[in-house]
Amino acid sequence: MDNLELMTPYNDIVLPTAWDIEEKSPFINIDSSGLKVDYTGSDDYEAAIVQANNPIPSQCAIFYFEIKIINKEKNGMIGVGYCTKQCDKKKGDSVYINKMLMPGQGNESWGCGYHGDDGYSFCSGSGEPYGSKYTTGDIIGCYINFTSKLVFYTKNGINLGIACYLHTDSKGILYPCIGFKSHGRSIEANFGNEKFKYSAMNNEDICNKFENSLEWEYQKNVCFYENMLVNLTNELTQSLEKEQSNVFELSYRGKIFFIIAKYKESLKDFSRVLEIEPDNTIALRYRGEINYLMINQLMT
């Protein structure tokens, strides 16, 4: 397979690109880039949530974004996740539905969040131990898969395992969101405007090893369209029928299967790569992560 055409028919789709500067808590300051957020509330017991400027479009099968913690302060609370719309305009005023709640703690609407002060994952009000705490300098990633209906988070490029599952059809109504408690909290978002810390959402691991691979060209990696990924895996499958030991194509298909959470298929491809190249670092890395996720999935 000489060329991998990663074109998308969805160039006019509106994606989350920044934080919403209009419908936000009065305790939230957003800089001119729309990406950096400071929490200025003086009451350590009052929470504020800011959501992205647009919901994740229904055409997205997978969505991913990252947050860098610029300033967490001592004992400060930050929650990263997804939520339904947090405010409605009524006569020019914003009514904040979850004013006193962090992401994932509300029962009225679906939401999820990974909280830095205790490492808990919350989903629609219920919380449980999930990952380690996070603080200033850490980068937290949020992955959501509408097909497999799962959510996981990453910390500094490491997958922390499945956090929860979607329990409703949430396509087109979920927003990336951040929650704060305590004065002085500060974060900066990456909605695909920069390279992600979590390399599975980039293409550099494949590109650095194989000269004939292309960069992901669609929407800067932030949104993965199901039809396009299915078509690409079908093309790779047809090509592999002719050349079953093509390490590049096995790796590429294995990574796409990984991205769309078809872990058994991905494991099969990367295991085949290791039969051909036992020291292939890409295959070793993905196989280890897949085994972890599959065990985690059975336990969730």
PDB file of C-alpha atoms in Angstrom:
ATOM      1  CA  MET A   1       0.000   0.000   0.000  1.00  0.00           C
ATOM      2  CA  ASP A   2       1.969   2.969  -1.269  1.00  0.00           C
ATOM      3  CA  ASN A   3      -0.130   5.886  -0.022  1.00  0.00           C
ATOM      4  CA  LEU A   4      -2.460   6.290   2.926  1.00  0.00           C
ATOM      5  CA  GLU A   5      -5.002   8.980   2.098  1.00  0.00           C
ATOM      6  CA  LEU A   6      -6.242  10.418   5.365  1.00  0.00           C
ATOM      7  CA  MET A   7      -8.752  12.853   3.935  1.00  0.00           C
ATOM      8  CA  THR A   8     -11.980  13.756   5.711  1.00  0.00           C
ATOM      9  CA  PRO A   9     -15.294  15.002   4.320  1.00  0.00           C
ATOM     10  CA  TYR A  10     -15.980  16.806   7.587  1.00  0.00           C
ATOM     11  CA  ASN A  11     -13.860  19.933   7.172  1.00  0.00           C
ATOM     12  CA  ASP A  12     -16.859  22.151   7.922  1.00  0.00           C
ATOM     13  CA  ILE A  13     -17.595  20.483  11.268  1.00  0.00           C
ATOM     14  CA  VAL A  14     -17.384  22.844  14.258  1.00  0.00           C
ATOM     15  CA  LEU A  15     -15.163  21.434  17.014  1.00  0.00           C
ATOM     16  CA  PRO A  16     -14.309  22.593  20.532  1.00  0.00           C
ATOM     17  CA  THR A  17     -11.354  24.932  20.033  1.00  0.00           C
ATOM     18  CA  ALA A  18     -11.263  27.122  23.172  1.00  0.00           C
ATOM     19  CA  TRP A  19     -13.127  27.838  26.401  1.00  0.00           C
ATOM     20  CA  ASP A  20     -16.478  29.610  26.258  1.00  0.00           C
ATOM     21  CA  ILE A  21     -15.849  33.278  27.086  1.00  0.00           C
ATOM     22  CA  GLU A  22     -19.535  34.192  27.382  1.00  0.00           C
ATOM     23  CA  GLU A  23     -21.271  31.488  29.376  1.00  0.00           C
ATOM     24  CA  LYS A  24     -18.947  31.055  32.325  1.00  0.00           C
ATOM     25  CA  SER A  25     -18.771  31.534  36.045  1.00  0.00           C
ATOM     26  CA  PRO A  26     -17.913  35.047  37.279  1.00  0.00           C
ATOM     27  CA  PHE A  27     -14.922  33.467  39.030  1.00  0.00           C
ATOM     28  CA  ILE A  28     -13.366  32.360  35.735  1.00  0.00           C
ATOM     29  CA  ASN A  29     -10.873  34.455  33.745  1.00  0.00           C
ATOM     30  CA  ILE A  30      -9.974  33.315  30.213  1.00  0.00           C
ATOM     31  CA  ASP A  31      -6.989  34.826  28.406  1.00  0.00           C
ATOM     32  CA  SER A  32      -6.997  36.220  24.864  1.00  0.00           C
ATOM     33  CA  SER A  33      -6.042  32.835  23.348  1.00  0.00           C
ATOM     34  CA  GLY A  34      -9.158  31.284  24.822  1.00  0.00           C
ATOM     35  CA  LEU A  35      -7.086  28.402  26.187  1.00  0.00           C
ATOM     36  CA  LYS A  36      -5.705  29.527  29.549  1.00  0.00           C
ATOM     37  CA  VAL A  37      -8.081  29.707  32.505  1.00  0.00           C
ATOM     38  CA  ASP A  38      -7.563  31.218  35.959  1.00  0.00           C
ATOM     39  CA  TYR A  39      -9.944  30.746  38.882  1.00  0.00           C
ATOM     40  CA  THR A  40     -10.299  33.872  41.003  1.00  0.00           C
ATOM     41  CA  GLY A  41     -12.950  32.839  43.512  1.00  0.00           C
ATOM     42  CA  SER A  42     -12.074  33.649  47.106  1.00  0.00           C
ATOM     43  CA  ASP A  43     -14.217  30.941  48.718  1.00  0.00           C
ATOM     44  CA  ASP A  44     -12.451  27.570  48.828  1.00  0.00           C
ATOM     45  CA  TYR A  45     -15.804  25.800  49.076  1.00  0.00           C
ATOM     46  CA  GLU A  46     -17.338  27.317  45.949  1.00  0.00           C
ATOM     47  CA  ALA A  47     -16.772  25.493  42.678  1.00  0.00           C
ATOM     48  CA  ALA A  48     -16.860  26.914  39.179  1.00  0.00           C
ATOM     49  CA  ILE A  49     -17.014  25.034  35.891  1.00  0.00           C
ATOM     50  CA  VAL A  50     -15.982  26.333  32.501  1.00  0.00           C
ATOM     51  CA  GLN A  51     -16.926  24.451  29.343  1.00  0.00           C
ATOM     52  CA  ALA A  52     -15.592  24.516  25.793  1.00  0.00           C
ATOM     53  CA  ASN A  53     -17.038  26.873  23.201  1.00  0.00           C
ATOM     54  CA  ASN A  54     -18.655  24.045  21.226  1.00  0.00           C
ATOM     55  CA  PRO A  55     -19.941  20.547  21.985  1.00  0.00           C
ATOM     56  CA  ILE A  56     -18.195  17.512  20.539  1.00  0.00           C
ATOM     57  CA  PRO A  57     -19.909  17.062  17.154  1.00  0.00           C
ATOM     58  CA  SER A  58     -21.967  13.946  16.556  1.00  0.00           C
ATOM     59  CA  GLN A  59     -19.697  12.991  13.636  1.00  0.00           C
ATOM     60  CA  CYS A  60     -16.836  12.298  16.048  1.00  0.00           C
ATOM     61  CA  ALA A  61     -16.437   8.686  17.075  1.00  0.00           C
ATOM     62  CA  ILE A  62     -13.486   9.533  19.340  1.00  0.00           C
ATOM     63  CA  PHE A  63     -12.496  12.832  20.913  1.00  0.00           C
ATOM     64  CA  TYR A  64      -9.391  13.739  22.888  1.00  0.00           C
ATOM     65  CA  PHE A  65      -7.978  16.856  24.535  1.00  0.00           C
ATOM     66  CA  GLU A  66      -5.318  17.656  27.130  1.00  0.00           C
ATOM     67  CA  ILE A  67      -4.925  20.068  30.012  1.00  0.00           C
ATOM     68  CA  LYS A  68      -1.659  21.373  31.457  1.00  0.00           C
ATOM     69  CA  ILE A  69      -1.801  22.302  35.131  1.00  0.00           C
ATOM     70  CA  ILE A  70      -0.044  25.657  35.350  1.00  0.00           C
ATOM     71  CA  ASN A  71      -0.780  26.343  39.000  1.00  0.00           C
ATOM     72  CA  LYS A  72      -2.595  24.007  41.365  1.00  0.00           C
ATOM     73  CA  GLU A  73      -1.582  25.700  44.619  1.00  0.00           C
ATOM     74  CA  LYS A  74      -1.507  23.761  47.883  1.00  0.00           C
ATOM     75  CA  ASN A  75      -4.660  21.666  48.435  1.00  0.00           C
ATOM     76  CA  GLY A  76      -6.282  23.179  45.347  1.00  0.00           C
ATOM     77  CA  MET A  77      -8.955  21.214  43.522  1.00  0.00           C
ATOM     78  CA  ILE A  78      -9.097  20.806  39.750  1.00  0.00           C
ATOM     79  CA  GLY A  79     -11.351  18.394  37.876  1.00  0.00           C
ATOM     80  CA  VAL A  80     -10.977  17.547  34.187  1.00  0.00           C
ATOM     81  CA  GLY A  81     -13.646  15.854  32.106  1.00  0.00           C
ATOM     82  CA  TYR A  82     -16.826  16.151  30.081  1.00  0.00           C
ATOM     83  CA  CYS A  83     -20.270  17.524  30.858  1.00  0.00           C
ATOM     84  CA  THR A  84     -23.570  18.464  29.313  1.00  0.00           C
ATOM     85  CA  LYS A  85     -24.348  22.165  28.910  1.00  0.00           C
ATOM     86  CA  GLN A  86     -23.781  23.918  32.229  1.00  0.00           C
ATOM     87  CA  CYS A  87     -25.765  27.103  31.733  1.00  0.00           C
ATOM     88  CA  ASP A  88     -28.795  28.432  29.889  1.00  0.00           C
ATOM     89  CA  LYS A  89     -29.385  32.004  28.852  1.00  0.00           C
ATOM     90  CA  LYS A  90     -32.476  33.480  30.488  1.00  0.00           C
ATOM     91  CA  LYS A  91     -33.143  37.151  29.955  1.00  0.00           C
ATOM     92  CA  GLY A  92     -29.470  37.880  29.593  1.00  0.00           C
ATOM     93  CA  ASP A  93     -28.473  36.070  32.785  1.00  0.00           C
ATOM     94  CA  SER A  94     -26.603  32.778  33.102  1.00  0.00           C
ATOM     95  CA  VAL A  95     -28.138  30.179  35.355  1.00  0.00           C
ATOM     96  CA  TYR A  96     -25.402  27.836  36.573  1.00  0.00           C
ATOM     97  CA  ILE A  97     -26.881  24.385  37.056  1.00  0.00           C
ATOM     98  CA  ASN A  98     -23.891  22.841  38.845  1.00  0.00           C
ATOM     99  CA  LYS A  99     -22.498  25.936  40.491  1.00  0.00           C
ATOM    100  CA  MET A 100     -21.359  24.116  43.623  1.00  0.00           C
ATOM    101  CA  LEU A 101     -20.282  20.854  41.975  1.00  0.00           C
ATOM    102  CA  MET A 102     -17.117  19.635  40.285  1.00  0.00           C
ATOM    103  CA  PRO A 103     -17.134  17.671  36.990  1.00  0.00           C
ATOM    104  CA  GLY A 104     -18.844  14.314  37.362  1.00  0.00           C
ATOM    105  CA  GLN A 105     -20.415  15.079  40.744  1.00  0.00           C
ATOM    106  CA  GLY A 106     -23.825  16.232  39.517  1.00  0.00           C
ATOM    107  CA  ASN A 107     -26.787  13.860  39.306  1.00  0.00           C
ATOM    108  CA  GLU A 108     -29.058  16.035  37.152  1.00  0.00           C
ATOM    109  CA  SER A 109     -27.097  15.640  33.923  1.00  0.00           C
ATOM    110  CA  TRP A 110     -24.404  13.291  32.654  1.00  0.00           C
ATOM    111  CA  GLY A 111     -20.838  14.245  33.331  1.00  0.00           C
ATOM    112  CA  CYS A 112     -17.499  12.745  34.277  1.00  0.00           C
ATOM    113  CA  GLY A 113     -14.303  14.042  35.812  1.00  0.00           C
ATOM    114  CA  TYR A 114     -10.852  13.047  37.047  1.00  0.00           C
ATOM    115  CA  HIS A 115      -9.983  15.083  40.150  1.00  0.00           C
ATOM    116  CA  GLY A 116      -6.444  16.078  41.003  1.00  0.00           C
ATOM    117  CA  ASP A 117      -6.784  16.527  44.764  1.00  0.00           C
ATOM    118  CA  ASP A 118      -7.618  12.877  45.477  1.00  0.00           C
ATOM    119  CA  GLY A 119      -7.152  10.991  42.185  1.00  0.00           C
ATOM    120  CA  TYR A 120     -10.816   9.979  42.105  1.00  0.00           C
ATOM    121  CA  SER A 121     -12.897   9.502  38.970  1.00  0.00           C
ATOM    122  CA  PHE A 122     -16.494  10.749  39.161  1.00  0.00           C
ATOM    123  CA  CYS A 123     -19.364   9.846  36.855  1.00  0.00           C
ATOM    124  CA  SER A 124     -22.887  11.250  37.306  1.00  0.00           C
ATOM    125  CA  GLY A 125     -22.393  11.748  41.019  1.00  0.00           C
ATOM    126  CA  SER A 126     -20.551   8.588  42.037  1.00  0.00           C
ATOM    127  CA  GLY A 127     -16.818   8.571  42.637  1.00  0.00           C
ATOM    128  CA  GLU A 128     -14.149   5.940  43.182  1.00  0.00           C
ATOM    129  CA  PRO A 129     -10.336   5.722  43.347  1.00  0.00           C
ATOM    130  CA  TYR A 130      -8.861   5.904  39.866  1.00  0.00           C
ATOM    131  CA  GLY A 131      -5.377   7.342  39.368  1.00  0.00           C
ATOM    132  CA  SER A 132      -2.722   9.271  41.217  1.00  0.00           C
ATOM    133  CA  LYS A 133      -3.152  12.871  42.281  1.00  0.00           C
ATOM    134  CA  TYR A 134      -1.927  15.539  39.881  1.00  0.00           C
ATOM    135  CA  THR A 135      -0.367  18.912  40.437  1.00  0.00           C
ATOM    136  CA  THR A 136       1.484  21.835  38.843  1.00  0.00           C
ATOM    137  CA  GLY A 137       3.285  20.805  35.641  1.00  0.00           C
ATOM    138  CA  ASP A 138       1.255  17.651  35.011  1.00  0.00           C
ATOM    139  CA  ILE A 139      -0.578  17.122  31.723  1.00  0.00           C
ATOM    140  CA  ILE A 140      -3.950  15.380  31.914  1.00  0.00           C
ATOM    141  CA  GLY A 141      -5.610  13.956  28.806  1.00  0.00           C
ATOM    142  CA  CYS A 142      -9.265  13.053  28.357  1.00  0.00           C
ATOM    143  CA  TYR A 143     -10.346  10.379  25.825  1.00  0.00           C
ATOM    144  CA  ILE A 144     -13.956   9.580  25.005  1.00  0.00           C
ATOM    145  CA  ASN A 145     -15.168   6.891  22.600  1.00  0.00           C
ATOM    146  CA  PHE A 146     -18.823   7.179  21.568  1.00  0.00           C
ATOM    147  CA  THR A 147     -18.820   3.822  19.776  1.00  0.00           C
ATOM    148  CA  SER A 148     -17.420   1.729  22.622  1.00  0.00           C
ATOM    149  CA  LYS A 149     -18.943   4.185  25.136  1.00  0.00           C
ATOM    150  CA  LEU A 150     -15.839   4.377  27.281  1.00  0.00           C
ATOM    151  CA  VAL A 151     -13.815   7.161  28.877  1.00  0.00           C
ATOM    152  CA  PHE A 152     -10.218   7.082  30.014  1.00  0.00           C
ATOM    153  CA  TYR A 153      -7.665   9.650  31.125  1.00  0.00           C
ATOM    154  CA  THR A 154      -3.940  10.000  30.637  1.00  0.00           C
ATOM    155  CA  LYS A 155      -1.345  11.579  32.898  1.00  0.00           C
ATOM    156  CA  ASN A 156       1.888  12.869  31.372  1.00  0.00           C
ATOM    157  CA  GLY A 157       1.396  10.609  28.359  1.00  0.00           C
ATOM    158  CA  ILE A 158       0.536   7.457  30.344  1.00  0.00           C
ATOM    159  CA  ASN A 159      -2.852   5.770  29.963  1.00  0.00           C
ATOM    160  CA  LEU A 160      -4.501   5.398  33.385  1.00  0.00           C
ATOM    161  CA  GLY A 161      -7.087   2.836  32.287  1.00  0.00           C
ATOM    162  CA  ILE A 162     -10.838   2.949  31.713  1.00  0.00           C
ATOM    163  CA  ALA A 163     -12.553   5.359  34.102  1.00  0.00           C
ATOM    164  CA  CYS A 164     -16.229   4.889  33.226  1.00  0.00           C
ATOM    165  CA  TYR A 165     -18.728   4.131  30.491  1.00  0.00           C
ATOM    166  CA  LEU A 166     -21.305   6.353  28.823  1.00  0.00           C
ATOM    167  CA  HIS A 167     -24.787   5.283  29.866  1.00  0.00           C
ATOM    168  CA  THR A 168     -26.755   7.385  27.364  1.00  0.00           C
ATOM    169  CA  ASP A 169     -26.459   8.506  23.764  1.00  0.00           C
ATOM    170  CA  SER A 170     -24.358  11.584  24.443  1.00  0.00           C
ATOM    171  CA  LYS A 171     -23.327  12.410  20.882  1.00  0.00           C
ATOM    172  CA  GLY A 172     -23.567  16.086  20.097  1.00  0.00           C
ATOM    173  CA  ILE A 173     -24.298  17.252  23.651  1.00  0.00           C
ATOM    174  CA  LEU A 174     -21.050  16.790  25.585  1.00  0.00           C
ATOM    175  CA  TYR A 175     -18.507  19.540  26.179  1.00  0.00           C
ATOM    176  CA  PRO A 176     -14.929  19.311  27.473  1.00  0.00           C
ATOM    177  CA  CYS A 177     -14.976  21.016  30.852  1.00  0.00           C
ATOM    178  CA  ILE A 178     -12.822  22.008  33.816  1.00  0.00           C
ATOM    179  CA  GLY A 179     -13.867  22.535  37.426  1.00  0.00           C
ATOM    180  CA  PHE A 180     -12.042  24.553  40.063  1.00  0.00           C
ATOM    181  CA  LYS A 181     -12.093  25.091  43.808  1.00  0.00           C
ATOM    182  CA  SER A 182      -9.730  27.382  45.715  1.00  0.00           C
ATOM    183  CA  HIS A 183      -8.220  30.691  44.633  1.00  0.00           C
ATOM    184  CA  GLY A 184      -5.277  30.728  42.220  1.00  0.00           C
ATOM    185  CA  ARG A 185      -5.902  27.579  40.179  1.00  0.00           C
ATOM    186  CA  SER A 186      -4.712  27.895  36.574  1.00  0.00           C
ATOM    187  CA  ILE A 187      -4.719  25.570  33.534  1.00  0.00           C
ATOM    188  CA  GLU A 188      -4.102  25.688  29.783  1.00  0.00           C
ATOM    189  CA  ALA A 189      -5.940  23.543  27.234  1.00  0.00           C
ATOM    190  CA  ASN A 190      -4.688  21.775  24.138  1.00  0.00           C
ATOM    191  CA  PHE A 191      -7.524  21.094  21.714  1.00  0.00           C
ATOM    192  CA  GLY A 192      -5.174  19.826  19.039  1.00  0.00           C
ATOM    193  CA  ASN A 193      -3.419  23.145  18.472  1.00  0.00           C
ATOM    194  CA  GLU A 194      -0.190  21.537  19.721  1.00  0.00           C
ATOM    195  CA  LYS A 195       1.268  18.031  19.742  1.00  0.00           C
ATOM    196  CA  PHE A 196      -0.342  15.880  22.415  1.00  0.00           C
ATOM    197  CA  LYS A 197       1.722  14.402  25.226  1.00  0.00           C
ATOM    198  CA  TYR A 198      -0.096  11.072  24.781  1.00  0.00           C
ATOM    199  CA  SER A 199       1.596   9.731  21.648  1.00  0.00           C
ATOM    200  CA  ALA A 200      -1.262   7.398  20.666  1.00  0.00           C
ATOM    201  CA  MET A 201      -3.211  10.503  19.670  1.00  0.00           C
ATOM    202  CA  ASN A 202      -0.329  11.695  17.476  1.00  0.00           C
ATOM    203  CA  ASN A 203       1.217   9.893  14.562  1.00  0.00           C
ATOM    204  CA  GLU A 204       4.840  10.548  15.378  1.00  0.00           C
ATOM    205  CA  ASP A 205       5.543   7.064  16.741  1.00  0.00           C
ATOM    206  CA  ILE A 206       4.641   5.548  13.368  1.00  0.00           C
ATOM    207  CA  CYS A 207       6.155   8.424  11.374  1.00  0.00           C
ATOM    208  CA  ASN A 208       9.485   8.312  13.167  1.00  0.00           C
ATOM    209  CA  LYS A 209       9.908   4.625  12.375  1.00  0.00           C
ATOM    210  CA  PHE A 210       8.457   4.429   8.871  1.00  0.00           C
ATOM    211  CA  GLU A 211       9.387   6.943   6.203  1.00  0.00           C
ATOM    212  CA  ASN A 212       6.364   6.213   4.009  1.00  0.00           C
ATOM    213  CA  SER A 213       3.742   6.953   6.655  1.00  0.00           C
ATOM    214  CA  LEU A 214       1.823  10.205   6.691  1.00  0.00           C
ATOM    215  CA  GLU A 215       0.942  12.560   9.490  1.00  0.00           C
ATOM    216  CA  TRP A 216      -2.645  12.444  10.707  1.00  0.00           C
ATOM    217  CA  GLU A 217      -4.246  15.125   8.560  1.00  0.00           C
ATOM    218  CA  TYR A 218      -7.714  15.323  10.016  1.00  0.00           C
ATOM    219  CA  GLN A 219      -8.637  18.032  12.481  1.00  0.00           C
ATOM    220  CA  LYS A 220      -5.219  17.979  14.167  1.00  0.00           C
ATOM    221  CA  ASN A 221      -5.957  14.627  15.846  1.00  0.00           C
ATOM    222  CA  VAL A 222      -8.569  15.999  18.219  1.00  0.00           C
ATOM    223  CA  CYS A 223     -11.536  14.262  16.568  1.00  0.00           C
ATOM    224  CA  PHE A 224     -11.481  10.887  14.852  1.00  0.00           C
ATOM    225  CA  TYR A 225     -14.252  10.137  12.370  1.00  0.00           C
ATOM    226  CA  GLU A 226     -15.551   6.580  12.397  1.00  0.00           C
ATOM    227  CA  ASN A 227     -16.196   6.152   8.658  1.00  0.00           C
ATOM    228  CA  MET A 228     -12.745   7.401   7.770  1.00  0.00           C
ATOM    229  CA  LEU A 229     -11.030   5.063  10.240  1.00  0.00           C
ATOM    230  CA  VAL A 230     -13.110   2.100   9.109  1.00  0.00           C
ATOM    231  CA  ASN A 231     -12.282   2.839   5.466  1.00  0.00           C
ATOM    232  CA  LEU A 232      -8.595   3.097   6.265  1.00  0.00           C
ATOM    233  CA  THR A 233      -8.535  -0.202   8.160  1.00  0.00           C
ATOM    234  CA  ASN A 234     -10.343  -1.836   5.246  1.00  0.00           C
ATOM    235  CA  GLU A 235      -7.720  -0.524   2.811  1.00  0.00           C
ATOM    236  CA  LEU A 236      -4.922  -1.788   5.048  1.00  0.00           C
ATOM    237  CA  THR A 237      -6.616  -5.173   5.374  1.00  0.00           C
ATOM    238  CA  GLN A 238      -6.889  -5.531   1.612  1.00  0.00           C
ATOM    239  CA  SER A 239      -3.235  -4.613   1.216  1.00  0.00           C
ATOM    240  CA  LEU A 240      -2.156  -7.035   3.949  1.00  0.00           C
ATOM    241  CA  GLU A 241      -3.895  -9.878   2.139  1.00  0.00           C
ATOM    242  CA  LYS A 242      -1.215  -9.449  -0.535  1.00  0.00           C
ATOM    243  CA  GLU A 243       1.707  -8.882   1.839  1.00  0.00           C
ATOM    244  CA  GLN A 244       0.902 -10.385   5.224  1.00  0.00           C
ATOM    245  CA  SER A 245       4.244  -9.551   6.838  1.00  0.00           C
ATOM    246  CA  ASN A 246       4.296  -5.826   6.066  1.00  0.00           C
ATOM    247  CA  VAL A 247       5.353  -4.411   9.444  1.00  0.00           C
ATOM    248  CA  PHE A 248       4.389  -0.846   8.580  1.00  0.00           C
ATOM    249  CA  GLU A 249       0.840  -1.750   7.585  1.00  0.00           C
ATOM    250  CA  LEU A 250       0.387  -4.127  10.529  1.00  0.00           C
ATOM    251  CA  SER A 251       1.576  -1.382  12.891  1.00  0.00           C
ATOM    252  CA  TYR A 252      -0.624   1.229  11.262  1.00  0.00           C
ATOM    253  CA  ARG A 253      -3.735  -0.961  11.382  1.00  0.00           C
ATOM    254  CA  GLY A 254      -2.922  -2.034  14.924  1.00  0.00           C
ATOM    255  CA  LYS A 255      -2.719   1.582  16.021  1.00  0.00           C
ATOM    256  CA  ILE A 256      -6.027   2.474  14.384  1.00  0.00           C
ATOM    257  CA  PHE A 257      -7.678  -0.518  16.054  1.00  0.00           C
ATOM    258  CA  PHE A 258      -6.189   0.732  19.321  1.00  0.00           C
ATOM    259  CA  ILE A 259      -7.544   4.262  18.837  1.00  0.00           C
ATOM    260  CA  ILE A 260     -11.076   2.986  18.201  1.00  0.00           C
ATOM    261  CA  ALA A 261     -10.871   0.610  21.196  1.00  0.00           C
ATOM    262  CA  LYS A 262     -10.867  -2.642  19.214  1.00  0.00           C
ATOM    263  CA  TYR A 263      -8.247  -3.988  21.558  1.00  0.00           C
ATOM    264  CA  LYS A 264      -8.365  -7.672  20.577  1.00  0.00           C
ATOM    265  CA  GLU A 265      -7.801  -6.816  16.914  1.00  0.00           C
ATOM    266  CA  SER A 266      -5.037  -4.384  17.826  1.00  0.00           C
ATOM    267  CA  LEU A 267      -3.339  -6.948  20.053  1.00  0.00           C
ATOM    268  CA  LYS A 268      -3.388  -9.480  17.216  1.00  0.00           C
ATOM    269  CA  ASP A 269      -1.689  -7.043  14.813  1.00  0.00           C
ATOM    270  CA  PHE A 270       1.015  -5.971  17.245  1.00  0.00           C
ATOM    271  CA  SER A 271       1.665  -9.566  18.299  1.00  0.00           C
ATOM    272  CA  ARG A 272       2.213 -10.392  14.631  1.00  0.00           C
ATOM    273  CA  VAL A 273       4.639  -7.471  14.358  1.00  0.00           C
ATOM    274  CA  LEU A 274       6.618  -8.883  17.294  1.00  0.00           C
ATOM    275  CA  GLU A 275       6.788 -12.282  15.611  1.00  0.00           C
ATOM    276  CA  ILE A 276       8.524 -10.531  12.702  1.00  0.00           C
ATOM    277  CA  GLU A 277      10.508  -7.980  14.735  1.00  0.00           C
ATOM    278  CA  PRO A 278      10.797  -9.117  18.395  1.00  0.00           C
ATOM    279  CA  ASP A 279      12.421  -5.844  19.471  1.00  0.00           C
ATOM    280  CA  ASN A 280       9.899  -3.522  17.810  1.00  0.00           C
ATOM    281  CA  THR A 281       9.417  -0.855  20.484  1.00  0.00           C
ATOM    282  CA  ILE A 282       6.137   0.447  19.066  1.00  0.00           C
ATOM    283  CA  ALA A 283       4.546  -3.002  19.173  1.00  0.00           C
ATOM    284  CA  LEU A 284       5.921  -3.697  22.660  1.00  0.00           C
ATOM    285  CA  ARG A 285       4.533  -0.410  23.958  1.00  0.00           C
ATOM    286  CA  TYR A 286       1.059  -0.862  22.464  1.00  0.00           C
ATOM    287  CA  ARG A 287       0.793  -4.516  23.432  1.00  0.00           C
ATOM    288  CA  GLY A 288       1.579  -3.650  27.037  1.00  0.00           C
ATOM    289  CA  GLU A 289      -0.988  -0.860  27.087  1.00  0.00           C
ATOM    290  CA  ILE A 290      -3.612  -3.057  25.426  1.00  0.00           C
ATOM    291  CA  ASN A 291      -3.118  -5.842  27.972  1.00  0.00           C
ATOM    292  CA  TYR A 292      -3.515  -3.311  30.769  1.00  0.00           C
ATOM    293  CA  LEU A 293      -6.699  -1.864  29.250  1.00  0.00           C
ATOM    294  CA  MET A 294      -8.226  -5.262  28.561  1.00  0.00           C
ATOM    295  CA  ILE A 295      -7.626  -6.392  32.155  1.00  0.00           C
ATOM    296  CA  ASN A 296      -8.952  -3.032  33.359  1.00  0.00           C
ATOM    297  CA  GLN A 297     -12.012  -3.457  31.136  1.00  0.00           C
ATOM    298  CA  LEU A 298     -12.831  -6.836  32.683  1.00  0.00           C
ATOM    299  CA  MET A 299     -12.603  -5.348  36.152  1.00  0.00           C
ATOM    300  CA  THR A 300     -14.728  -2.257  35.409  1.00  0.00           C
TER     301      THR A 300
END
